[in-house]
mmCIF file of C-alpha atoms in Angstrom:
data_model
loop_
_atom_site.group_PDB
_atom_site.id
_atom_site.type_symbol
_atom_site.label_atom_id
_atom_site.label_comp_id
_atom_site.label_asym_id
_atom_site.label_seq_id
_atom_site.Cartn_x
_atom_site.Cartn_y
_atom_site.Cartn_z
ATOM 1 C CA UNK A 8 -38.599 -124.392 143.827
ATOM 2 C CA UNK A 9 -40.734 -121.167 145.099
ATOM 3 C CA UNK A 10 -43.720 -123.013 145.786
ATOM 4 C CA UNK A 11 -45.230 -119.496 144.837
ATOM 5 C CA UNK A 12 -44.401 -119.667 141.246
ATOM 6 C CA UNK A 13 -45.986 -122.909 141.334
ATOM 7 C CA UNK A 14 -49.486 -123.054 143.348
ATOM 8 C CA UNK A 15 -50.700 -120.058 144.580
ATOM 9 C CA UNK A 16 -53.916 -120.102 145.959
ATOM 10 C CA UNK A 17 -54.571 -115.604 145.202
ATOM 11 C CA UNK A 18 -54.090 -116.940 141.735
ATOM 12 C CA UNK A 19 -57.219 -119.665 141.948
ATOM 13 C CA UNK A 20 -58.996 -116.895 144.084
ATOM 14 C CA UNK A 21 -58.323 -114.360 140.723
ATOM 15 C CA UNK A 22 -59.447 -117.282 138.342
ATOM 16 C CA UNK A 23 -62.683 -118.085 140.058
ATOM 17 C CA UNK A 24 -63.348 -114.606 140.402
ATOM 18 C CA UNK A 25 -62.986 -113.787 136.891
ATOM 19 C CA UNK A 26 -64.757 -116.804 136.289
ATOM 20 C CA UNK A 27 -68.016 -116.144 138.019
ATOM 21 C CA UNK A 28 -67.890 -112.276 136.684
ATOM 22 C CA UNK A 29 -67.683 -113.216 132.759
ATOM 23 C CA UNK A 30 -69.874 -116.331 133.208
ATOM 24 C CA UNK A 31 -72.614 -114.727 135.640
ATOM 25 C CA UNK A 32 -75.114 -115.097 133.542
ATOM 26 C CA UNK A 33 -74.628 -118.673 132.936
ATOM 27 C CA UNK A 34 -74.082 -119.125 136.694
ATOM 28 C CA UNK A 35 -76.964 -117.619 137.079
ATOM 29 C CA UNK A 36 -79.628 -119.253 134.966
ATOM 30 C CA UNK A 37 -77.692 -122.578 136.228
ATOM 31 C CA UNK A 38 -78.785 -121.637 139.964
ATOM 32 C CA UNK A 39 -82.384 -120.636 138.912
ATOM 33 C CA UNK A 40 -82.863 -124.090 137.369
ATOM 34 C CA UNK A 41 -81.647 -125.434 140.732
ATOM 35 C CA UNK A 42 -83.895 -123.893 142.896
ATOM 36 C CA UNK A 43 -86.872 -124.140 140.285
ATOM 37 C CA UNK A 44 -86.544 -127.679 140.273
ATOM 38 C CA UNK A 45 -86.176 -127.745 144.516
ATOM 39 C CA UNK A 46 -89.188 -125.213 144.465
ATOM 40 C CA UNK A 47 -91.376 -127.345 142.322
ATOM 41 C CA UNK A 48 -90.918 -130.106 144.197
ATOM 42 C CA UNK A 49 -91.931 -129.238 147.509
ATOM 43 C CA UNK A 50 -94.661 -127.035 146.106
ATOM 44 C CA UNK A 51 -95.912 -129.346 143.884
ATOM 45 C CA UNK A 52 -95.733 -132.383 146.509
ATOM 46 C CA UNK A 53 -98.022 -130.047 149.262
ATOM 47 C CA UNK A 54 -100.613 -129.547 146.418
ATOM 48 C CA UNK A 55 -100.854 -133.415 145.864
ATOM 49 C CA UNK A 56 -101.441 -133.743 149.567
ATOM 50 C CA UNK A 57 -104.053 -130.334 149.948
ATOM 51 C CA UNK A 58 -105.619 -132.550 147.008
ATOM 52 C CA UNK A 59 -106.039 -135.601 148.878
ATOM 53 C CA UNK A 60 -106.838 -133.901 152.283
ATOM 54 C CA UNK A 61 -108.325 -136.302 154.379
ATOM 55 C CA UNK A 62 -105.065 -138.306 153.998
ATOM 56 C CA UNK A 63 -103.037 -135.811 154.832
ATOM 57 C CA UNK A 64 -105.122 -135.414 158.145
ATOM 58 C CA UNK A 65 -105.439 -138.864 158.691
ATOM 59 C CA UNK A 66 -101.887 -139.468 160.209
ATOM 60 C CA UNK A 67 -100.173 -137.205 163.115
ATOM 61 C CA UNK A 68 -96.791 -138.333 161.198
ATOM 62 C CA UNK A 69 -97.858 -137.927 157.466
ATOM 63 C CA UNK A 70 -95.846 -134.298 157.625
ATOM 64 C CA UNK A 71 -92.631 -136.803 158.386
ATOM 65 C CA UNK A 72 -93.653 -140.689 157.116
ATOM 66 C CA UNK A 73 -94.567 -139.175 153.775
ATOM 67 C CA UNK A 74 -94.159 -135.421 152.458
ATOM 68 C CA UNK A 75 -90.580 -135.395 153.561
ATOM 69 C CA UNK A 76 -89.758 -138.716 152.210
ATOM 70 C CA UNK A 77 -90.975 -137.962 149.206
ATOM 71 C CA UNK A 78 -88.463 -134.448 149.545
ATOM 72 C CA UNK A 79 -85.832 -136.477 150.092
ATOM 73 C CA UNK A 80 -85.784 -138.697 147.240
ATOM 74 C CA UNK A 81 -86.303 -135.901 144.245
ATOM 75 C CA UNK A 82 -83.872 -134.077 145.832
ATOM 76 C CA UNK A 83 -81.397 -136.622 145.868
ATOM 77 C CA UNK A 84 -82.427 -137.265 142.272
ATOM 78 C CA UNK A 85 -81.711 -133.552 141.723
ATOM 79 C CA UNK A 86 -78.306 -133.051 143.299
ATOM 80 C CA UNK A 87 -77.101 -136.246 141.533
ATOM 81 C CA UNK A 88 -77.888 -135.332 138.252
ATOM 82 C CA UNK A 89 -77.014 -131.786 138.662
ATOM 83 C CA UNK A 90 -73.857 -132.182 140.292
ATOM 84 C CA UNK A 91 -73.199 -134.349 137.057
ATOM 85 C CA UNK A 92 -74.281 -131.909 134.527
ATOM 86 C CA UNK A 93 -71.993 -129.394 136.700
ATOM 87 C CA UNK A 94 -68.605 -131.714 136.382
ATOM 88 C CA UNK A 95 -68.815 -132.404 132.673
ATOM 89 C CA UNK A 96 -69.224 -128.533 131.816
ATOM 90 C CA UNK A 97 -65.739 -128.231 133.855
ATOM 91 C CA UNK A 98 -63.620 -126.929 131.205
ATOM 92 C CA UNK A 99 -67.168 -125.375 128.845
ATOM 93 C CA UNK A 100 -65.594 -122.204 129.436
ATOM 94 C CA UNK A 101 -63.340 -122.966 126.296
ATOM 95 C CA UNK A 102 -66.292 -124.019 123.588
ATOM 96 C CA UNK A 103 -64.405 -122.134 121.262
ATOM 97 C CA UNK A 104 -61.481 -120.115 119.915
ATOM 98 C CA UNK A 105 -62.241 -116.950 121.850
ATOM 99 C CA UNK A 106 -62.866 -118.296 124.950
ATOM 100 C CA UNK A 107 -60.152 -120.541 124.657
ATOM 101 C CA UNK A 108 -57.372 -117.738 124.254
ATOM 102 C CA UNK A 109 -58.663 -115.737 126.813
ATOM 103 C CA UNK A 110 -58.675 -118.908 129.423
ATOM 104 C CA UNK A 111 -55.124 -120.155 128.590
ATOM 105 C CA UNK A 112 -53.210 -116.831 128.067
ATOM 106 C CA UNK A 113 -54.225 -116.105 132.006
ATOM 107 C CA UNK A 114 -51.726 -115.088 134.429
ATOM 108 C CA UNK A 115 -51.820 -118.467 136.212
ATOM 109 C CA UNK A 116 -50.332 -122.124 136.108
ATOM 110 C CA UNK A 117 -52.463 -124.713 134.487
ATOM 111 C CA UNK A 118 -52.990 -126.401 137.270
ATOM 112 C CA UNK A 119 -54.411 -123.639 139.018
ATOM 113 C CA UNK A 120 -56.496 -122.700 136.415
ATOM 114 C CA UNK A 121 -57.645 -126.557 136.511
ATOM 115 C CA UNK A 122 -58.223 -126.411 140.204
ATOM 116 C CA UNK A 123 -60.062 -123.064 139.997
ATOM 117 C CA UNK A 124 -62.575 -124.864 137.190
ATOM 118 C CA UNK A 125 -62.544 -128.197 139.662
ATOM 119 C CA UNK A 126 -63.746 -125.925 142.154
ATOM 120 C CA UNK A 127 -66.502 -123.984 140.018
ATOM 121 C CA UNK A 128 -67.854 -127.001 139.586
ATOM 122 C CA UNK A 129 -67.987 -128.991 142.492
ATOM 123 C CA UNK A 130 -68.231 -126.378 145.685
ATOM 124 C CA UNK A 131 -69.882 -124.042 143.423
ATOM 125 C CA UNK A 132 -72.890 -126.893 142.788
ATOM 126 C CA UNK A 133 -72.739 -127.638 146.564
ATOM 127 C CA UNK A 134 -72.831 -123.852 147.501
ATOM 128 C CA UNK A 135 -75.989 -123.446 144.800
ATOM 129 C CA UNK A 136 -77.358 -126.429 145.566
ATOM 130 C CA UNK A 137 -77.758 -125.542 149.248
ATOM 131 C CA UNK A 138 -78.815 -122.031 148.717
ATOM 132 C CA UNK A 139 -81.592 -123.203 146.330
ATOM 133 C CA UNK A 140 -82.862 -125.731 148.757
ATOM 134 C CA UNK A 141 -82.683 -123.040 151.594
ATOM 135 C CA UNK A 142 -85.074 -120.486 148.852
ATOM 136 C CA UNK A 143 -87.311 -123.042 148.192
ATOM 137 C CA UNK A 144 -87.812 -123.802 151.992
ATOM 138 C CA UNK A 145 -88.596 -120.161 151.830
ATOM 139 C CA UNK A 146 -91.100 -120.242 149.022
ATOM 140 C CA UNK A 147 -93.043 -123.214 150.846
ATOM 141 C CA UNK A 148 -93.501 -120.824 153.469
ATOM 142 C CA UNK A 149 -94.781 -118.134 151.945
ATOM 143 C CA UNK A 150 -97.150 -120.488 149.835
ATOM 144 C CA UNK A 151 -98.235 -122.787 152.820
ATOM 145 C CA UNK A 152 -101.349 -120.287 153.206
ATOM 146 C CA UNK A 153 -102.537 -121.389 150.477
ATOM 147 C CA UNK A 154 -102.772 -125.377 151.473
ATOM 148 C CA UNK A 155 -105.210 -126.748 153.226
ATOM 149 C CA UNK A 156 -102.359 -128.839 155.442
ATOM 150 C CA UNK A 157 -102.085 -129.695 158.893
ATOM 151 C CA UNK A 158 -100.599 -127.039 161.210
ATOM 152 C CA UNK A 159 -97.045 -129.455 161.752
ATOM 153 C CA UNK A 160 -96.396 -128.378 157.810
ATOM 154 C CA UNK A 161 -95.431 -125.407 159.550
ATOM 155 C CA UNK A 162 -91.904 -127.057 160.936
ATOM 156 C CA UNK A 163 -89.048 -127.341 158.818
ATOM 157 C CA UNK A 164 -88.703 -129.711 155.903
ATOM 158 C CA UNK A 165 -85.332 -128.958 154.885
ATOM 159 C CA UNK A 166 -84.404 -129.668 158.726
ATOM 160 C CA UNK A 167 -85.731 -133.427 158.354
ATOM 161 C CA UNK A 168 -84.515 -134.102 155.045
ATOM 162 C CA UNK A 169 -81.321 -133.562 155.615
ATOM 163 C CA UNK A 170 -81.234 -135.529 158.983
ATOM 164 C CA UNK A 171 -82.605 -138.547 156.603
ATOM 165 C CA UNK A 172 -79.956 -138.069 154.024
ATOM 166 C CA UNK A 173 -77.518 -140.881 154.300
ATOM 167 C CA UNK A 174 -75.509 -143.608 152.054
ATOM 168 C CA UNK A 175 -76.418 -147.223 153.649
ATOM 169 C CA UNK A 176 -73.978 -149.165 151.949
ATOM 170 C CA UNK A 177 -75.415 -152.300 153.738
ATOM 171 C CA UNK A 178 -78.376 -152.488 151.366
ATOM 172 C CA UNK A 179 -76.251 -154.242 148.926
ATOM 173 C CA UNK A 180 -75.353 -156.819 150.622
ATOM 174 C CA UNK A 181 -78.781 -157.522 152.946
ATOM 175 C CA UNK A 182 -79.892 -160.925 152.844
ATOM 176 C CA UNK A 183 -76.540 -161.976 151.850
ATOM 177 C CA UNK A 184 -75.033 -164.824 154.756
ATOM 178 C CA UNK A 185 -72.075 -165.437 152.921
ATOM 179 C CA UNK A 186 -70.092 -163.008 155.440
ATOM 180 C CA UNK A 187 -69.719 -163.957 158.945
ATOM 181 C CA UNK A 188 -68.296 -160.643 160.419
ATOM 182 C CA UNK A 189 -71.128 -157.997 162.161
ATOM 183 C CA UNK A 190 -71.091 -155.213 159.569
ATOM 184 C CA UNK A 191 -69.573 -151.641 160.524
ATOM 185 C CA UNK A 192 -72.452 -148.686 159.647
ATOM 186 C CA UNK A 193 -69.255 -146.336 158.319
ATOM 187 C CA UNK A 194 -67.251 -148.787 155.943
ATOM 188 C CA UNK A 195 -70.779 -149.142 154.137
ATOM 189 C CA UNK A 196 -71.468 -145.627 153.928
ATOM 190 C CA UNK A 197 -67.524 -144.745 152.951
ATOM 191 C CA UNK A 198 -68.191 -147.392 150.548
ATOM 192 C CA UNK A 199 -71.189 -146.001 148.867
ATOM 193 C CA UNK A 200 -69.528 -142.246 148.737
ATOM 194 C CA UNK A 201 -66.665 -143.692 147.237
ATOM 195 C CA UNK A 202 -68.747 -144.928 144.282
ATOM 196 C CA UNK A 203 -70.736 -141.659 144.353
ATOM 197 C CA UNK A 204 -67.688 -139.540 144.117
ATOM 198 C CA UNK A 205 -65.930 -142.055 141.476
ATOM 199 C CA UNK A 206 -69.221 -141.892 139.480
ATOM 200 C CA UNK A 207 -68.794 -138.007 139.576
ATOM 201 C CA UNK A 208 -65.001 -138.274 138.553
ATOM 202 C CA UNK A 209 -66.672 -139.677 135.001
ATOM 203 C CA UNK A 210 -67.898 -136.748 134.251
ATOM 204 C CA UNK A 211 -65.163 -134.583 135.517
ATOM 205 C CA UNK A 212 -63.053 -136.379 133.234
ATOM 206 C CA UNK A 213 -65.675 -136.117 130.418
ATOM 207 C CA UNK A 214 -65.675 -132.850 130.635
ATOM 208 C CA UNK A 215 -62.129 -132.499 130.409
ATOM 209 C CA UNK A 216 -62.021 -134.056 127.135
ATOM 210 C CA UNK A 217 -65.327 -132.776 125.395
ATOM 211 C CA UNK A 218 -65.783 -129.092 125.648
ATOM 212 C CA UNK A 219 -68.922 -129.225 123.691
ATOM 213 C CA UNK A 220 -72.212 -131.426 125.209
ATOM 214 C CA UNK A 221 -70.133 -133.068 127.459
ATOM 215 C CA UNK A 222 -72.583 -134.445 129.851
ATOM 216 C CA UNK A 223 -74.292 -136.301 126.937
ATOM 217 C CA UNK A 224 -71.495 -137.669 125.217
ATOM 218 C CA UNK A 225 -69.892 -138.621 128.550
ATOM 219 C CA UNK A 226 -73.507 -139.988 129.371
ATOM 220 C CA UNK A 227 -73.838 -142.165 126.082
ATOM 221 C CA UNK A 228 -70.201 -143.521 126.264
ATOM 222 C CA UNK A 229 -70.664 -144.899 129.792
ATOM 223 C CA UNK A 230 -73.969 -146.792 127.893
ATOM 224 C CA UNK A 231 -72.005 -148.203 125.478
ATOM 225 C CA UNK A 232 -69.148 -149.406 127.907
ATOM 226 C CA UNK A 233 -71.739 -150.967 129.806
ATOM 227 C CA UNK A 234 -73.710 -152.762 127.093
ATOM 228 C CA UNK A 235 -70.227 -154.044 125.309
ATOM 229 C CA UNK A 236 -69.441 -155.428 129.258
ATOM 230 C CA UNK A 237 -72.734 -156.754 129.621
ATOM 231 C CA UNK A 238 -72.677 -158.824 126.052
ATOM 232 C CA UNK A 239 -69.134 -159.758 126.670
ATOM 233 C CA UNK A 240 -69.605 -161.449 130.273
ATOM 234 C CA UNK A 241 -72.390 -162.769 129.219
ATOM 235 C CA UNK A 242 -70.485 -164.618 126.346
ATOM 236 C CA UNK A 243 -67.910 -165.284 129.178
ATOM 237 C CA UNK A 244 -70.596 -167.708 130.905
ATOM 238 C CA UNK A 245 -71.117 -168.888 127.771
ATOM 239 C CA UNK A 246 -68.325 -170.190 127.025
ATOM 240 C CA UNK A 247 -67.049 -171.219 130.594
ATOM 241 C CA UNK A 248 -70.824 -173.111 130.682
ATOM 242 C CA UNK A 249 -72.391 -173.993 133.810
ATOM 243 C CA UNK A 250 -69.897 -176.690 134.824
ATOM 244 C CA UNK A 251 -67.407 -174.301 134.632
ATOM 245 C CA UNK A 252 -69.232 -171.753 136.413
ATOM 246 C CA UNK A 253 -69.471 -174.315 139.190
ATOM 247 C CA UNK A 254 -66.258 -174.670 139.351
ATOM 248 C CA UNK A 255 -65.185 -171.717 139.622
ATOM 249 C CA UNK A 256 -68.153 -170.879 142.705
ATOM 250 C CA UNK A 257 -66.370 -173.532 144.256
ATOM 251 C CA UNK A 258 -62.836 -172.406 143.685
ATOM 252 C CA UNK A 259 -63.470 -168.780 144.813
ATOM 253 C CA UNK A 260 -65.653 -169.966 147.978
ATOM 254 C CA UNK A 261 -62.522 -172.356 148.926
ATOM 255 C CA UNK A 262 -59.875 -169.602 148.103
ATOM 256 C CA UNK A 263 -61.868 -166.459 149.831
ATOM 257 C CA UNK A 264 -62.510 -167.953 152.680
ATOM 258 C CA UNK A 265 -60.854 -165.283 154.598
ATOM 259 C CA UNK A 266 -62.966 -162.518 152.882
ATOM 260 C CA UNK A 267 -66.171 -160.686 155.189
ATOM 261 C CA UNK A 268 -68.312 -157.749 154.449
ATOM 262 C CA UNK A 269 -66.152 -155.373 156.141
ATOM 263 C CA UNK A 270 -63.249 -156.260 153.677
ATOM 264 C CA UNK A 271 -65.271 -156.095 150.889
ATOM 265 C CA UNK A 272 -66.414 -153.197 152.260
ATOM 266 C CA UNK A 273 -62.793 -151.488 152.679
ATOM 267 C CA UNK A 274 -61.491 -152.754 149.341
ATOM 268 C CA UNK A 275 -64.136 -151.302 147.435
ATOM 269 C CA UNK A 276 -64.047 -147.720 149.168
ATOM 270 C CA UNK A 277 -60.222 -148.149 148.217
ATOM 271 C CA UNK A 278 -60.666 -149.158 144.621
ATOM 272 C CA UNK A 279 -63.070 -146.009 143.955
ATOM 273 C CA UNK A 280 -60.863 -143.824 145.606
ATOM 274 C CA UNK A 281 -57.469 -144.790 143.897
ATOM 275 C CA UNK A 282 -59.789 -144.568 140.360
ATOM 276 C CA UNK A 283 -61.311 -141.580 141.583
ATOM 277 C CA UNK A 284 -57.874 -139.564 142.005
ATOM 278 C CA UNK A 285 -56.728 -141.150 138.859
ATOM 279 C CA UNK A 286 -59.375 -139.687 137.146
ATOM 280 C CA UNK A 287 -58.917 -136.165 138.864
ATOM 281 C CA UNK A 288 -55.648 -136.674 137.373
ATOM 282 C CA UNK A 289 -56.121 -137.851 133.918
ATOM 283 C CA UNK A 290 -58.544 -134.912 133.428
ATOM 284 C CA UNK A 291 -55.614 -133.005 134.503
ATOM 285 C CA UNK A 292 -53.453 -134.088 132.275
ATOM 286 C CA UNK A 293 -55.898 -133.508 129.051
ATOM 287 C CA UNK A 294 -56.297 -130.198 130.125
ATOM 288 C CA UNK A 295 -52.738 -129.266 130.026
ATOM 289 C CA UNK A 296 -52.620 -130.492 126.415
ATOM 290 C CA UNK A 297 -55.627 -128.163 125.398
ATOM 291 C CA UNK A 298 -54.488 -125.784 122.520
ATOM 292 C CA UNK A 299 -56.230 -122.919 120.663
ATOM 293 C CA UNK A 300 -56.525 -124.863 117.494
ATOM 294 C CA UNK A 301 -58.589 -127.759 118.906
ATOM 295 C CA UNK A 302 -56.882 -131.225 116.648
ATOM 296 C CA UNK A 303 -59.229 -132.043 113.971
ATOM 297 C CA UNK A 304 -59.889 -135.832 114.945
ATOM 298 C CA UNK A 305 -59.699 -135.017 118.774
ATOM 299 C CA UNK A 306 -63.523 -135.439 118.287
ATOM 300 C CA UNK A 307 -64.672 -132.187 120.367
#
């Protein structure tokens, strides 16, 4: 087979390009939310502290111990839910008819096309996401003047926030003795990106099957899946009672013997993975099925 009739990556270049130039407005009030929401943050968390200023003077650190923690953890809120919102509206460039024709009559293979839209919305959130943390680093400089904040304000935020950005995967499990292997740092981290990046392939798949809202109706399935498995194990232990539950401590404690936190660790970076890519691929496989004339009980 010529492997250029197949996957071509000038093609996903053309797609992406075409992409960004029909959707740029789109794109672009997408990015302005971003860095509004960045911008807001670290503007809005130097006027609580100018507010308060004898606490903000009252510790060498408090630039560190407190305004950047507090950075750190709406931004993370912000790039998680974004990058969410961003992989359910994968395929809303065909919402309707129009769009629809003009996406799937392209000079491309599906699964370019797929991988082009895979790519708008997962290195094009990173790539905004980044740029609106780096403008809103720039707007707390400008604005700064206008604080009444210590003089180490003037160092770099963004610097120390991303230097504390990491996945401890050993938070889980602390307290927990039922393990006797010393934990390894990177299987917990791999671990908890593994479940981020599974959690993302939700949407992504989502998306792929609702053109229309997709982050909400991907967001209010996964509530329903997890109320229907919350009332069914809890009938489970019902029904098993507490003898049985016993029993069956005792029967998995005698039988797992062999299992530590590094294994648990490993198998669960390996389960979200081999879901993750099955997702990646399911979505896949719904979007080469998409058709002008949308099924009328395909629910989109």
């Amino acid at each position: 087979m010529d492997t250029n009739h197949f996957f071509s990556f000038s093609r996903i270049a053309m797609v992406m390009k075409r992409e960004i130039i029909e959707n740029w407005k789109k794109n672009l009030y997408a990015f302005i939310g971003l860095y509004a929401a960045f911008a807001l943050v670290v503007v809005g968390n130097m006027w609580g502290m100018s507010m308060n200023a004898e606490n903000a003077f009252a510790s060498p650190d408090i630039f560190f111990v407190r305004y950047c923690t507090n950075i750190l953890g709406a931004f993370i809120f912000i790039c998680l839910l974004g990058s969410l919102i961003y992989a359910s509206g994968i395929l809303d460039n065909m919402r309707n008819k129009e769009m629809r024709i003009s996406f799937l009559m392209l000079p491309a293979t599906m699964l370019e096309k797929y991988v082009a839209r895979f790519l708008m919305a997962t290195l094009g959130f990173i790539i905004a996401a980044i740029v609106g943390m780096l403008l809103a680093e720039v707007t707390r400089y400008i604005l700064l003047p206008l604080f009444d904040l210590p003089d180490v304000f003037h160092s770099s935020a963004l610097f120390k926030v991303f230097s504390m950005l990491t996945i401890d995967g050993e938070q889980a499990f602390r307290g927990s003795y039922a393990f006797n292997m010393e934990y390894m740092p990177w299987l917990g981290e791999a671990c908890g990106w593994s479940f981020l990046i599974w959690s993302h392939s939700l949407y992504v798949l989502g998306g792929s099957f609702w053109y229309k809202r997709a982050f909400l109706k991907t967001l209010g399935t996964l509530i329903v899946i997890s109320i229907l498995g919350s009332i069914i194990t809890v009938q489970i232990v019902e029904w098993i009672g507490e003898e049985g539950m016993m029993g069956l401590h005792d029967w998995l404690e005698e039988k797992f013997q062999w299992m530590t936190l590094n294994k648990l660790l490993a198998f669960g970076g390996a389960f979200f993975s081999a879901f993750t890519m099955f997702n990646w691929w399911l979505g896949y496989k719904l979007f080469t099925r998409s058709q002008v004339i949308k099924p009328k009980f395909r629910l989109l």
